[in-house]
PDB file of C-alpha atoms in Angstrom:
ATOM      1  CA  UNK Z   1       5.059 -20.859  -7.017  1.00  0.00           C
ATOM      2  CA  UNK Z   2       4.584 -19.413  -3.771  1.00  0.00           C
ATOM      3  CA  UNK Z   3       5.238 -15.426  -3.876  1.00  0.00           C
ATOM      4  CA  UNK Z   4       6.772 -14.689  -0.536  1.00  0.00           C
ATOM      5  CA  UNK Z   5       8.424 -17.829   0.975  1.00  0.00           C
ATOM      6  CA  UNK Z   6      10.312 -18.209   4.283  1.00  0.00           C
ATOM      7  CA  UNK Z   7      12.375 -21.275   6.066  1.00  0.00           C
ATOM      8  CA  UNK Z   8      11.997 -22.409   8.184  1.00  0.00           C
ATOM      9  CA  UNK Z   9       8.516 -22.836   9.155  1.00  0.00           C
ATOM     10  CA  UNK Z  10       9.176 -24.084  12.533  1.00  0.00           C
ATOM     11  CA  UNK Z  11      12.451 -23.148  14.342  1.00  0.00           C
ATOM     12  CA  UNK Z  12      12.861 -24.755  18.534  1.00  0.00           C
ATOM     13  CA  UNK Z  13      16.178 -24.403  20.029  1.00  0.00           C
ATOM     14  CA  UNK Z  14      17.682 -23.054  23.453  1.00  0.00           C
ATOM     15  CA  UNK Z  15      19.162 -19.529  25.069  1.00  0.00           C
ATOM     16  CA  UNK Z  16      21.568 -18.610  24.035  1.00  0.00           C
ATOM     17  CA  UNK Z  17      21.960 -20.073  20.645  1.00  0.00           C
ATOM     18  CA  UNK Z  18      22.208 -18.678  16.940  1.00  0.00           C
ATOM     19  CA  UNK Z  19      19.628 -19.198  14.568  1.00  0.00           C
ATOM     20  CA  UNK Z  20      18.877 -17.712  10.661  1.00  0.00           C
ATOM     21  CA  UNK Z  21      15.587 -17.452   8.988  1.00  0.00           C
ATOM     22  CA  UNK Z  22      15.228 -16.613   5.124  1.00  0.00           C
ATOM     23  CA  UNK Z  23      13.136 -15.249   3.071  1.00  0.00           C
ATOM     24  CA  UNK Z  24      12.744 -14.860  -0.814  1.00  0.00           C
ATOM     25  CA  UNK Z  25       9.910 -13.307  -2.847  1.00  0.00           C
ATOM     26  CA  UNK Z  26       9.341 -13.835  -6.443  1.00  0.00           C
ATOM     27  CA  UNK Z  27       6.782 -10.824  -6.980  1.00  0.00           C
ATOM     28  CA  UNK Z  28       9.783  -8.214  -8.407  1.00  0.00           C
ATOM     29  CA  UNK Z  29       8.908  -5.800  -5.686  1.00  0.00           C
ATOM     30  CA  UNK Z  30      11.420  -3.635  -4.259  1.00  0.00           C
ATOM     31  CA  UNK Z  31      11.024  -4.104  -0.803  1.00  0.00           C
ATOM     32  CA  UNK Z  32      11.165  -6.469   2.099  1.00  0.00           C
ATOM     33  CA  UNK Z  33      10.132  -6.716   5.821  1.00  0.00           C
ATOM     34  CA  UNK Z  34      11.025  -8.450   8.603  1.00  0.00           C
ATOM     35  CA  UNK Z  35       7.631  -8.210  11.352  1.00  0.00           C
ATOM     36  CA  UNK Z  36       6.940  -9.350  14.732  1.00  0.00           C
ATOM     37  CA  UNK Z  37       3.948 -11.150  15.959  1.00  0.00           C
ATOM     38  CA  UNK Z  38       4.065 -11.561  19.694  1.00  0.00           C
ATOM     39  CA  UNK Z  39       1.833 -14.227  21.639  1.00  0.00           C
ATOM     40  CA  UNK Z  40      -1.310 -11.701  21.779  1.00  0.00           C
ATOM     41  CA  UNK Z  41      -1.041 -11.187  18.014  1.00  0.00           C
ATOM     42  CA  UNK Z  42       0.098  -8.141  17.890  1.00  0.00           C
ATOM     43  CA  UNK Z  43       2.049  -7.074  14.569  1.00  0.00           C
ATOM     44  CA  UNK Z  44       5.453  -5.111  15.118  1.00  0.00           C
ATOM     45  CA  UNK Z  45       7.287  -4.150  11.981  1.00  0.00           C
ATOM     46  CA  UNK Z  46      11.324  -4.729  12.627  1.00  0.00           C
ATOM     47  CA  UNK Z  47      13.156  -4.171   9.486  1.00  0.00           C
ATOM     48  CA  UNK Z  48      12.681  -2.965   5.864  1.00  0.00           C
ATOM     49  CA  UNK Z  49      14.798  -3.106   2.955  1.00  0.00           C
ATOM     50  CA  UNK Z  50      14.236  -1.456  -0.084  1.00  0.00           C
ATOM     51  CA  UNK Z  51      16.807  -2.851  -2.917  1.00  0.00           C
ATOM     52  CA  UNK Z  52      19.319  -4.112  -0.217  1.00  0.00           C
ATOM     53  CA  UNK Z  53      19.608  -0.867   1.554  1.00  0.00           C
ATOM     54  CA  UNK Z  54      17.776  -0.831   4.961  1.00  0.00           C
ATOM     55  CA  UNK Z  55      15.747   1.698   5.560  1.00  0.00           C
ATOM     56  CA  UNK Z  56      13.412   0.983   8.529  1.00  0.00           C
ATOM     57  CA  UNK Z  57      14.976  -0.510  11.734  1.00  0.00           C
ATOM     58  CA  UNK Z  58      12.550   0.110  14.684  1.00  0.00           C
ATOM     59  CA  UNK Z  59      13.987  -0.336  18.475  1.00  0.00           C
ATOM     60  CA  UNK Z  60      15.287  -4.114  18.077  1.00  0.00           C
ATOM     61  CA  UNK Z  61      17.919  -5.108  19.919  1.00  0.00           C
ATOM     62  CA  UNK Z  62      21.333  -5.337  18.046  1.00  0.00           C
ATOM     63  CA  UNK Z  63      21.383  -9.389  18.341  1.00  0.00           C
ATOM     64  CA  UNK Z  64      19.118  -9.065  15.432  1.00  0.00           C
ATOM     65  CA  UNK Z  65      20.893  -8.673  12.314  1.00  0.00           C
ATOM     66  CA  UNK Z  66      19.124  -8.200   8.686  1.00  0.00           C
ATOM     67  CA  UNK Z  67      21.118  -8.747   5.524  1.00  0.00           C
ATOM     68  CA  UNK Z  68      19.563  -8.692   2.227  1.00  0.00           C
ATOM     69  CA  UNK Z  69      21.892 -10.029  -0.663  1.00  0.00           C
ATOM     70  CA  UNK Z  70      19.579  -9.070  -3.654  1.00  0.00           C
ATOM     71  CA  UNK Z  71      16.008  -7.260  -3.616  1.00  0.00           C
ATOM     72  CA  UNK Z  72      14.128 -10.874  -3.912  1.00  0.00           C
ATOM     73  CA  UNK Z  73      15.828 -12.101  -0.172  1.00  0.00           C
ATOM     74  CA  UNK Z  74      15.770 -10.911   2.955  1.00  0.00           C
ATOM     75  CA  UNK Z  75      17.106 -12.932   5.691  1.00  0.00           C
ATOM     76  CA  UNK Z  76      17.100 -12.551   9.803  1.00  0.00           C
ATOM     77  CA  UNK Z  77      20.367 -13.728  12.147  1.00  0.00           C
ATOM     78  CA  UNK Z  78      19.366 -14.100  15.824  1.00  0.00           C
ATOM     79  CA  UNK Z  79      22.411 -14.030  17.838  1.00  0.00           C
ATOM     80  CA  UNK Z  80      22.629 -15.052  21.687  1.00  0.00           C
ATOM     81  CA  UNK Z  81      18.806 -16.343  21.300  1.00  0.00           C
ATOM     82  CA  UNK Z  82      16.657 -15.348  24.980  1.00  0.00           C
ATOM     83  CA  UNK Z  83      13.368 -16.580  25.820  1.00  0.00           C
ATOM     84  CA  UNK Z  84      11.549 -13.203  24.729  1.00  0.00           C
ATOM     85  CA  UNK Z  85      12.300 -13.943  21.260  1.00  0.00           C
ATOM     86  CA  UNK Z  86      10.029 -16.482  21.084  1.00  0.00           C
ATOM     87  CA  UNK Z  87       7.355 -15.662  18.504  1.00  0.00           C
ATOM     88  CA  UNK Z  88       6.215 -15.898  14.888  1.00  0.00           C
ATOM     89  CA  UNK Z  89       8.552 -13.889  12.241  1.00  0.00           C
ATOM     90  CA  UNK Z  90       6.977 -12.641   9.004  1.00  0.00           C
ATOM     91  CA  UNK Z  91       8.451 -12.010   6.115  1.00  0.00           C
ATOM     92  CA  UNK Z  92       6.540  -9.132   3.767  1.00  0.00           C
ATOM     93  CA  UNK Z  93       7.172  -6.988   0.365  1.00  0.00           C
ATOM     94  CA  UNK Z  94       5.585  -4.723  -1.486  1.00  0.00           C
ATOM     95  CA  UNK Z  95       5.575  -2.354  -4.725  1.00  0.00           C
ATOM     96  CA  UNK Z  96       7.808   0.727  -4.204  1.00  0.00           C
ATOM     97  CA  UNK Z  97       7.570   4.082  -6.390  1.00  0.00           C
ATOM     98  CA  UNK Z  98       4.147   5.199  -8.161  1.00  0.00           C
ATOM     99  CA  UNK Z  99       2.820   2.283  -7.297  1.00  0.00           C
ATOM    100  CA  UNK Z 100       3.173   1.954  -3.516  1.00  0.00           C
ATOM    101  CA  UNK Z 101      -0.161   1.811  -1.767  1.00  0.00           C
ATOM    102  CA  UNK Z 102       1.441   0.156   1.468  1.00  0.00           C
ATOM    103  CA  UNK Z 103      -0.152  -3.105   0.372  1.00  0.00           C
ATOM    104  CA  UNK Z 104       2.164  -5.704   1.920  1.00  0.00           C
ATOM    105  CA  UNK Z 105       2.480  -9.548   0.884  1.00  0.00           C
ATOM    106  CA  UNK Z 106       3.323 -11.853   3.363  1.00  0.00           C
ATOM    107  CA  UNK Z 107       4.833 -15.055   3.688  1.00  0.00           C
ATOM    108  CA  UNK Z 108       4.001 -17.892   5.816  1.00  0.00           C
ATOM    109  CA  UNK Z 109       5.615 -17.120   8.749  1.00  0.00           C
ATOM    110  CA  UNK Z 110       8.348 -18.808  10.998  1.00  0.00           C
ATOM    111  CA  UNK Z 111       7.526 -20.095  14.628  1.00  0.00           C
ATOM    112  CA  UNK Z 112      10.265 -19.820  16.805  1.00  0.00           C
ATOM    113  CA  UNK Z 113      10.444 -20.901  20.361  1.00  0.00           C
ATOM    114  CA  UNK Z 114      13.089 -20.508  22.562  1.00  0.00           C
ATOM    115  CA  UNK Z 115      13.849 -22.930  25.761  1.00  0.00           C
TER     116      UNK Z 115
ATOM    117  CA  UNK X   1       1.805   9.528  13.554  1.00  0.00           C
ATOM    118  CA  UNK X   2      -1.392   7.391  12.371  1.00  0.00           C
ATOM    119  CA  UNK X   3      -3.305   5.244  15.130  1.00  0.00           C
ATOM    120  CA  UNK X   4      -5.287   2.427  14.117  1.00  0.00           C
ATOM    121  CA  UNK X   5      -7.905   1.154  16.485  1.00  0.00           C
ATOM    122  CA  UNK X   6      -9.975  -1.784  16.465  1.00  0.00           C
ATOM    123  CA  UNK X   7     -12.821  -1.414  18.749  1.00  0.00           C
ATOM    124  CA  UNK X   8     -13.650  -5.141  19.568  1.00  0.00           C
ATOM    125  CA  UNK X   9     -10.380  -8.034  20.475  1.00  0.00           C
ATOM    126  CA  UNK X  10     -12.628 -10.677  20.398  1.00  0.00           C
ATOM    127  CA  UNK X  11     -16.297 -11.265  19.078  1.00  0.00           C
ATOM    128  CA  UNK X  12     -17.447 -14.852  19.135  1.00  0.00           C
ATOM    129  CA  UNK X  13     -20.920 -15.335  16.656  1.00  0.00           C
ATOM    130  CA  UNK X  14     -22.431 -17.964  16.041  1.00  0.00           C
ATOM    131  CA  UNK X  15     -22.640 -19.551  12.488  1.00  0.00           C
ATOM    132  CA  UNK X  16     -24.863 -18.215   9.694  1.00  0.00           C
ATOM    133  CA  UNK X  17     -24.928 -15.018  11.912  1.00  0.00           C
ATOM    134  CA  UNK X  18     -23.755 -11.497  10.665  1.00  0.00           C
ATOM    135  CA  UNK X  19     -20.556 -10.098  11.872  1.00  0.00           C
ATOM    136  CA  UNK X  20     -19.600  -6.685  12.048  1.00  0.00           C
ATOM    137  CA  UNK X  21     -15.908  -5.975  12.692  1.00  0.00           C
ATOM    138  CA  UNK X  22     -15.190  -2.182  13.807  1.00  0.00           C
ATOM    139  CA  UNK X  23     -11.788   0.083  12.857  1.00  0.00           C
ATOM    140  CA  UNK X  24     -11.272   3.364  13.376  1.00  0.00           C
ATOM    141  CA  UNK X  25      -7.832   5.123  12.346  1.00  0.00           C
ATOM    142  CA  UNK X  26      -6.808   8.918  13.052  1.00  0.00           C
ATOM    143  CA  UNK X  27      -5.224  10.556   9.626  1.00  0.00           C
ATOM    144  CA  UNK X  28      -5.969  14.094   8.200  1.00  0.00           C
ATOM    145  CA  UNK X  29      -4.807  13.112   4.714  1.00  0.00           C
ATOM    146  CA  UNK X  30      -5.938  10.906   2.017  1.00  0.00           C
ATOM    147  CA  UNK X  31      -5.347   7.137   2.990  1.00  0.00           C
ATOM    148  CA  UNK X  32      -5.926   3.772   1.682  1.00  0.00           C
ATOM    149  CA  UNK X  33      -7.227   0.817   3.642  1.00  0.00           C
ATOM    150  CA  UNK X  34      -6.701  -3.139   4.068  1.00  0.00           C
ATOM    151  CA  UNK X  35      -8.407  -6.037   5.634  1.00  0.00           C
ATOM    152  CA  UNK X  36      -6.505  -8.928   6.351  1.00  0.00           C
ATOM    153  CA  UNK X  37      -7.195 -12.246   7.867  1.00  0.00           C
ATOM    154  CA  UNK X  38      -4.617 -15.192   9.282  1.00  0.00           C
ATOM    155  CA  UNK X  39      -5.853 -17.779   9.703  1.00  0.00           C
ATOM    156  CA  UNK X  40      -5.085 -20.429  12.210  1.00  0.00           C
ATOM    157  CA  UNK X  41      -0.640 -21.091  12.223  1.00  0.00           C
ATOM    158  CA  UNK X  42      -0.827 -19.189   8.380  1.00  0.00           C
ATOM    159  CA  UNK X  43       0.122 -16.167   7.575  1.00  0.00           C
ATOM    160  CA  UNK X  44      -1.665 -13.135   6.595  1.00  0.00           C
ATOM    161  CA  UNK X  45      -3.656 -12.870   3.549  1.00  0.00           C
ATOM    162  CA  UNK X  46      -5.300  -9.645   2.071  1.00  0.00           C
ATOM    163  CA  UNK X  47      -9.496  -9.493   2.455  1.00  0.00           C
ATOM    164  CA  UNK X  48     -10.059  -6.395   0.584  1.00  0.00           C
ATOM    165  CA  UNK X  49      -8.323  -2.963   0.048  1.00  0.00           C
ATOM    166  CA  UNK X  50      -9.716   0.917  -0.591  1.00  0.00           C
ATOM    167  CA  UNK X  51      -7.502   2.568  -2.738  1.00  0.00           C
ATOM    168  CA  UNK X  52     -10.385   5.206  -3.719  1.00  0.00           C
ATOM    169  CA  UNK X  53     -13.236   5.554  -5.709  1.00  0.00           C
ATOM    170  CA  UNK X  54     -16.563   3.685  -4.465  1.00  0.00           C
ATOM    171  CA  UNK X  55     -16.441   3.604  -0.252  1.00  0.00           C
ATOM    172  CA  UNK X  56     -18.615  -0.173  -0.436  1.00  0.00           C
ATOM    173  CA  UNK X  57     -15.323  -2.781  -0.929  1.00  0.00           C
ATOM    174  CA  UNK X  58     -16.095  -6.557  -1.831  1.00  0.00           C
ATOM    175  CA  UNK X  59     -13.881  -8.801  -0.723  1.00  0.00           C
ATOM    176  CA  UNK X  60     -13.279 -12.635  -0.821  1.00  0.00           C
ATOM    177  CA  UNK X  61     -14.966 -15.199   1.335  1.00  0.00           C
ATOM    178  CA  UNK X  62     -18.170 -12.837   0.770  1.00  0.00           C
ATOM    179  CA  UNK X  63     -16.669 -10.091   3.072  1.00  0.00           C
ATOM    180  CA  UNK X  64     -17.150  -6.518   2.565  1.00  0.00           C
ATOM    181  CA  UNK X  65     -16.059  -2.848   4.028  1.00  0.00           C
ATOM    182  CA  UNK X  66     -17.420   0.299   4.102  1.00  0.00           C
ATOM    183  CA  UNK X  67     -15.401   3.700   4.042  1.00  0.00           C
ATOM    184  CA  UNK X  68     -16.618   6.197   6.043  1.00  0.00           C
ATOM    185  CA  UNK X  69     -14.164   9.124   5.278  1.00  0.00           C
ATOM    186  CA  UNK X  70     -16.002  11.698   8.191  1.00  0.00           C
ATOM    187  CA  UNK X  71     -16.423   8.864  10.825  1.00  0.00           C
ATOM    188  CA  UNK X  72     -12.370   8.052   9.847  1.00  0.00           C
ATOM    189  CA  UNK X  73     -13.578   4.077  10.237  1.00  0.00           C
ATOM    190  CA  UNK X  74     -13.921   0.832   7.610  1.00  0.00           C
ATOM    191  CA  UNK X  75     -15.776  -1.710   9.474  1.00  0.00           C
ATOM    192  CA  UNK X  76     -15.947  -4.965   8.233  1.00  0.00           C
ATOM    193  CA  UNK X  77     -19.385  -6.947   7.680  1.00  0.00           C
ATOM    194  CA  UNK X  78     -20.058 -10.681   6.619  1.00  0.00           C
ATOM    195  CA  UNK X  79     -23.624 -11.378   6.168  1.00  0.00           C
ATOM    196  CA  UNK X  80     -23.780 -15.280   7.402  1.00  0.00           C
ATOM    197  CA  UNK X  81     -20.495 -16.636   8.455  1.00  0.00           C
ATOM    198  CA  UNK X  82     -19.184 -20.188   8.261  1.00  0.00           C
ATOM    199  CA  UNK X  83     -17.213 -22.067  10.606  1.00  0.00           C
ATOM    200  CA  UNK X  84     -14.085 -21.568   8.618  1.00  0.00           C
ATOM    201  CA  UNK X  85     -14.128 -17.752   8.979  1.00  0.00           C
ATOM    202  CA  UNK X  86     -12.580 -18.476  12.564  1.00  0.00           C
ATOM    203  CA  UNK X  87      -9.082 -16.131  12.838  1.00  0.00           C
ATOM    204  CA  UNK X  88      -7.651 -12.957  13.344  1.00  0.00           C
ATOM    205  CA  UNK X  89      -8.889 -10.216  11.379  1.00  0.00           C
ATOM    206  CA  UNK X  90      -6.185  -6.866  10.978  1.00  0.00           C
ATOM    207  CA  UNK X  91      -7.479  -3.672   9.978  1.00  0.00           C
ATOM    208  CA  UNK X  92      -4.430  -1.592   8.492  1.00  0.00           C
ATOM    209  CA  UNK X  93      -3.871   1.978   6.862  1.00  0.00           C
ATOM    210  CA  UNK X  94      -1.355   3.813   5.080  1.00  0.00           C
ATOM    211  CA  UNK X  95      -0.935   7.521   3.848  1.00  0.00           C
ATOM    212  CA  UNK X  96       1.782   9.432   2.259  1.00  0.00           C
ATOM    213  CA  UNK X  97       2.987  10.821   4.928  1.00  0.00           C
ATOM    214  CA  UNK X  98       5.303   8.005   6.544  1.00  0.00           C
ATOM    215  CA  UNK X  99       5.666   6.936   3.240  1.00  0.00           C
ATOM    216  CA  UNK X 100       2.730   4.425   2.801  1.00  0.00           C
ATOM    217  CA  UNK X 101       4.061   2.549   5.566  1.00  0.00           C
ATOM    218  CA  UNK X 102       1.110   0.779   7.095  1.00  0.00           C
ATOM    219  CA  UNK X 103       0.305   0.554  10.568  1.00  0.00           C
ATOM    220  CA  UNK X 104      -1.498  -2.186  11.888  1.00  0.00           C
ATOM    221  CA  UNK X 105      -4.839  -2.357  14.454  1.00  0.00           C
ATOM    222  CA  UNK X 106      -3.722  -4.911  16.713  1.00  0.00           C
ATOM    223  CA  UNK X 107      -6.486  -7.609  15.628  1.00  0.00           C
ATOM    224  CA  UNK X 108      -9.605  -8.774  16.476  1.00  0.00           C
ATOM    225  CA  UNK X 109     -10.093 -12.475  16.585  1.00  0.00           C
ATOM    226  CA  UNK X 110     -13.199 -14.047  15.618  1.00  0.00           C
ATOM    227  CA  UNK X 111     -14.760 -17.380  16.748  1.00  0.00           C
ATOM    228  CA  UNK X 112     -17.481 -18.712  15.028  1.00  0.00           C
ATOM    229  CA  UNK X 113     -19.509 -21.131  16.979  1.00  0.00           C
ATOM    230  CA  UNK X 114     -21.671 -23.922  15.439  1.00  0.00           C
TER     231      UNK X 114
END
């Protein structure tokens, strides 16, 4: 019963292709991220989504395309794939309203590596 | 804009050793305040959080923080650490005024050394 789940875990494939990663969380929030971590660690928030409608998008280039069909999935498209992509994608939610403290939930993560 | 700084990328300690890990953010306002830790190809997992109330935080794993609101830091203390505390430790805030969007230190990673 994990709460924030993403696939795949592990993603290899070459320039220039297209690839998808989802995500789906079971906690009811309202809100879903898609973050960044480069090969120094570093965290960079991409997207967020609150009940489908995005409402963060941070300077990503436009081969990078969100789409969330219902508040409990969020999923990435990669287009035209290049070798600076390559780097772990996380998947996040949290509480939205009264309740938002900025406490994010994250899931496992997805490795990609371009060739 | 908040700034979140952590003041040490890499501390190595031995095991059973104390570790101290520093953060400093800049933010004029009221914030709250997380601890997370990723562990080795995982993903990040919450430590401990300040919403308000007493500035000592307990964790899990036997971590703790303390909120210093006029020093604007929460460093992060273990008293003996174990072999399995090895990762990357994130120090994050958020306020109301980007929403309780957090921003993110950019990590310090911790090897613990037998």
């Amino acid at each position: 019963d994990t709460a924030v789940s993403q696939t795949p875990k592990y993603l290899v494939t070459q320039m220039g292709n297209d690839k998808s990663i989802k995500c789906e969380q079971n906690l009811g929030h309202d809100t879903m991220y898609w973050y960044k971590q480069d090969s120094k660690k570093f965290l960079k928030i991409m997207f967020s989504y609150n009940n489908k409608e995005l409402i963060i998008n941070e300077t990503v280039p436009n081969r990078f395309s969100p789409k969330s069909p219902d508040k409990a999935h969020l999923n990435l498209h990669i287009n035209s794939l290049e070798l600076g992509d390559s780097a772990v994608y996380f998947c996040a939610s949290s509480l939205q309203g009264l309740q938002n403290t900025g406490e994010l939930f994250f899931g496992e993560g997805s490795r990609l590596t371009v060739l | 804009a908040q700034s979140v700084t952590q003041l040490d990328s890499q501390v190595p300690v031995f095991e059973e050793a104390p570790v101290e890990l520093r953060c400093n953010y800049s933010s004029s306002v009221s914030v709250y305040l997380f601890w997370y830790v990723q562990y080795p190809n995982q993903g990040l997992q919450l430590l401990l959080k300040y919403l308000s109330g007493s500035t000592l935080v307990k964790g899990i794993n036997g971590f703790e923080a303390e909120f210093n609101k006029s020093q604007t830091s929460v460093h992060l203390r273990k008293p003996s650490v174990h072999i399995s505390d090895t990762a990357e430790y994130f120090c994050a805030v958020s306020d109301f005024s980007n929403d309780y969007k957090l921003s993110f230190g950019a990590g310090t990673t911790v090897t613990v050394r037998a």
